[in-house]
CSV table of C-alpha atoms in Angstrom, one decimal:
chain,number,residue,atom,x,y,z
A,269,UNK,CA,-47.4,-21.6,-12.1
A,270,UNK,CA,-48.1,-25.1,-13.1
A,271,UNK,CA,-52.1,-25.7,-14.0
A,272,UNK,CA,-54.6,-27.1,-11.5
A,273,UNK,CA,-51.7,-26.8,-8.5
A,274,UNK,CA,-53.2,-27.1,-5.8
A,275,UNK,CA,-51.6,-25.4,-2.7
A,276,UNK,CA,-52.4,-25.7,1.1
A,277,UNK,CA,-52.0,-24.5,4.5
A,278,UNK,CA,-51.2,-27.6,6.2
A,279,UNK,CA,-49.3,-29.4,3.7
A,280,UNK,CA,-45.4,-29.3,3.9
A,281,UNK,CA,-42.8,-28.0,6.5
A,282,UNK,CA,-43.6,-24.5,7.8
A,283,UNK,CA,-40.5,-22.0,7.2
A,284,UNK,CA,-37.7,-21.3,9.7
A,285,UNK,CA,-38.0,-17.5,8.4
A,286,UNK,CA,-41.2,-16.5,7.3
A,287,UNK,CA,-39.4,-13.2,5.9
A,288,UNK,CA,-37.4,-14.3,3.1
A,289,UNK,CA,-40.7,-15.9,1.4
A,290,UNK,CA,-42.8,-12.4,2.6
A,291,UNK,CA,-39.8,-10.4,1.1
A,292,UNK,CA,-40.0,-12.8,-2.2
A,293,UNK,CA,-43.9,-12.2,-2.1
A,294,UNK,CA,-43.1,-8.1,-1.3
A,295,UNK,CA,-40.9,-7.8,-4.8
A,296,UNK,CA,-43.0,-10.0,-6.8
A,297,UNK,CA,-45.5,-7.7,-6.5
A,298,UNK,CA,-44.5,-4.9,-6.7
A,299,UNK,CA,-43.1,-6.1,-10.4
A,300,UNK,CA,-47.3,-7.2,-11.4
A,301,UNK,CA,-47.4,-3.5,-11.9
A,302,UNK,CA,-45.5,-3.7,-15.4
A,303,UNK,CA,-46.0,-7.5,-15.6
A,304,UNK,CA,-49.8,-8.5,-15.5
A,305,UNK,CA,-48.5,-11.8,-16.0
A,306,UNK,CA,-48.0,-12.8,-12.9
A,307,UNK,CA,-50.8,-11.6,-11.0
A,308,UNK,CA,-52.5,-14.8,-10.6
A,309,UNK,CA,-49.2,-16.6,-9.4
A,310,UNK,CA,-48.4,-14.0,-7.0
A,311,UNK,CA,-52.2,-13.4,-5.6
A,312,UNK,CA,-51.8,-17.3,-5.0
A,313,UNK,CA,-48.9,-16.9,-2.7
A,314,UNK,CA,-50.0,-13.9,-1.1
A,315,UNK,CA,-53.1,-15.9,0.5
A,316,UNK,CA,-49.9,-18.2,2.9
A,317,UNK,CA,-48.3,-15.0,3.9
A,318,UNK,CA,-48.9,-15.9,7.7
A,319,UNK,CA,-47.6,-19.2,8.1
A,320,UNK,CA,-45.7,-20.1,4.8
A,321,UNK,CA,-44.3,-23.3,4.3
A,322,UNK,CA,-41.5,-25.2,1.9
A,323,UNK,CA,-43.9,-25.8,-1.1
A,324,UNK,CA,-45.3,-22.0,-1.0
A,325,UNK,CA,-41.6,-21.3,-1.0
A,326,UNK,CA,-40.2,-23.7,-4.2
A,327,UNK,CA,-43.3,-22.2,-6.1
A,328,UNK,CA,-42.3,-18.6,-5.7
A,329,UNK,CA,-38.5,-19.9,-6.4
A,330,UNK,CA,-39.9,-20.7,-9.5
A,331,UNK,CA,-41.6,-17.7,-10.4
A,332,UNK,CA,-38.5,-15.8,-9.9
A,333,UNK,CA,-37.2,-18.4,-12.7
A,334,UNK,CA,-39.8,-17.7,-14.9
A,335,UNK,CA,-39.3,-13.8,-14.5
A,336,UNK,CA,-35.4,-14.3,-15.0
A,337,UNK,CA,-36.3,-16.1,-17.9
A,338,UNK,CA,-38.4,-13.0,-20.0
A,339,UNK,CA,-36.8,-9.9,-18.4
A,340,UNK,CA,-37.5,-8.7,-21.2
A,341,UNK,CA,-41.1,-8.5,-21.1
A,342,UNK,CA,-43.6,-5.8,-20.2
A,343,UNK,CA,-46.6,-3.3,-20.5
A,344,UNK,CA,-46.1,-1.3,-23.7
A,345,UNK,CA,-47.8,2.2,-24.5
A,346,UNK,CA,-48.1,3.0,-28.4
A,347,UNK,CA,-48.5,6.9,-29.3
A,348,UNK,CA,-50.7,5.6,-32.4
A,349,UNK,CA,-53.8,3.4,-30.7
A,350,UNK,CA,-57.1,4.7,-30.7
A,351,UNK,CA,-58.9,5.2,-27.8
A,352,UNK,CA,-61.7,3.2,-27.3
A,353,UNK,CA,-62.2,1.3,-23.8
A,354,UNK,CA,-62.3,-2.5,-23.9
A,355,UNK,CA,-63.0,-4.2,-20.3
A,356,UNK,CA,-62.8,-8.0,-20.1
A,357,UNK,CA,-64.0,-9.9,-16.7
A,358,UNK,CA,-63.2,-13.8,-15.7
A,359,UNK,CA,-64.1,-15.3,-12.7
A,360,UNK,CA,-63.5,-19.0,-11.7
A,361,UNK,CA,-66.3,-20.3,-9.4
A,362,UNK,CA,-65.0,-21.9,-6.3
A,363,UNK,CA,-61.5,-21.4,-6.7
A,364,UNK,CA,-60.0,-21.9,-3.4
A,365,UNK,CA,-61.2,-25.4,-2.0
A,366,UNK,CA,-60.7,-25.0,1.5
A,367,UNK,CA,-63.1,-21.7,2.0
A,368,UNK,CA,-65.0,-22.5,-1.6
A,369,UNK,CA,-65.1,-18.4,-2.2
A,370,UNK,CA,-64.4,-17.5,-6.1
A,371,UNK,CA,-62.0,-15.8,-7.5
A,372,UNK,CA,-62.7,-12.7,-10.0
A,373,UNK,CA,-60.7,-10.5,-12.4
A,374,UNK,CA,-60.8,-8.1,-14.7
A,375,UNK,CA,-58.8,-6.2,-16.9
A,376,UNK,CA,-59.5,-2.8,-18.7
A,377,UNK,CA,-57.4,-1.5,-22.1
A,378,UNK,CA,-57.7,2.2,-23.3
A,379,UNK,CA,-56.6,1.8,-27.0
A,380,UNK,CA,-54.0,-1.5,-27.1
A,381,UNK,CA,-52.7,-0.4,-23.5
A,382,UNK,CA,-53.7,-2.0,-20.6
A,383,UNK,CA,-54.5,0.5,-17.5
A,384,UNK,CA,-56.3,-1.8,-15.2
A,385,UNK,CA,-56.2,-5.2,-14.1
A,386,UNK,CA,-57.4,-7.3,-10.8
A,387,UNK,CA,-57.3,-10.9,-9.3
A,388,UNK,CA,-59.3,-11.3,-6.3
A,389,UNK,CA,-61.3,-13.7,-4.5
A,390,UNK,CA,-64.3,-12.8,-3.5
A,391,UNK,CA,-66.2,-11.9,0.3
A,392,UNK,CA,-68.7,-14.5,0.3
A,393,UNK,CA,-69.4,-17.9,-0.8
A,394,UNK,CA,-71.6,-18.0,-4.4
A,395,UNK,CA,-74.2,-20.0,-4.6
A,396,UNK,CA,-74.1,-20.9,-8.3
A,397,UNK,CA,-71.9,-19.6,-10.9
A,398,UNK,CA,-74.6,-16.8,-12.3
A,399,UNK,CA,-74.2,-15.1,-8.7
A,400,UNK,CA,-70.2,-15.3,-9.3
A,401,UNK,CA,-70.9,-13.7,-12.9
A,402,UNK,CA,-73.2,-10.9,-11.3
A,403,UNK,CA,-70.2,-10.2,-8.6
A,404,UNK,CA,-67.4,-10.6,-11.6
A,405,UNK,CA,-69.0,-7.9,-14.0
A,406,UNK,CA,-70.3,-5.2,-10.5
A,407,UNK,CA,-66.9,-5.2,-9.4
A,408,UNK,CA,-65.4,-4.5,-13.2
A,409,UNK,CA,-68.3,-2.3,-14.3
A,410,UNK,CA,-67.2,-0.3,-10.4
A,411,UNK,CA,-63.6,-0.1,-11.3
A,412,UNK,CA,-64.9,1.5,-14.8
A,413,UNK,CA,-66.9,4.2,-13.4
């Protein structure tokens, strides 16, 4: 996905059929099982699953050019990493501008391999980023346990 692209409900032409783009949607995630990459891009488009429209569309045509693009690339699981658990938590405060709820993520490793990972935004509407923080590292620390 391009940075800082900012997609909305309203803007653009809403979709003749709405199940090509949820089909799209349907297979691109499925594949952010073996390609973390594109979580982020594909919890984007998941949010306009009701009522897409033409731009929601042309971005998820592109992601399908990026992922033709590197076929090739993927989770990989050595037989020689030792196992020590590594989590790592982000969080972007007021992600999506029209609700102002965050977004957090995490991702957990056991050796080198990744076995966890999650994008989401979050219930309620932080107050100030050290709230966002305390939600970010609950929610990883939860998945962990």
């Amino acid at each position: 996905m391009e940075p800082n692209l900012k997609l909305s409900e309203d803007e653009g032409e809403v979709l003749e059929d709405p199940l090509v783009y949820r089909r799209i949607i349907g297979n691109l995630q499925y594949l952010t099982i073996t390609r973390p990459d594109l979580s982020y891009s594909v919890n984007k488009l998941c949010q306009f699953l009701i009522a897409p429209r033409l731009p929601h569309l042309k971005v998820a045509q592109r992601l399908l050019q990026y992922v033709k693009t590197c076929l090739a690339q993927g989770l990989l699981f050595p037989a020689s990493s030792e196992v020590k658990m590594r989590a790592y938590t982000d969080l972007y405060w007021e992600a999506c501008q029209e609700t102002r709820r965050s977004t957090s993520s995490f991702c957990i490793f056991l050796g080198s391999s990744l076995i966890s990972s999650k994008s989401k935004k979050q219930h309620t509407v932080s107050r100030s980023s050290a709230e966002v923080e305390y939600r970010a590292t609950t929610n990883t620390t939860c998945e962990i346990v």
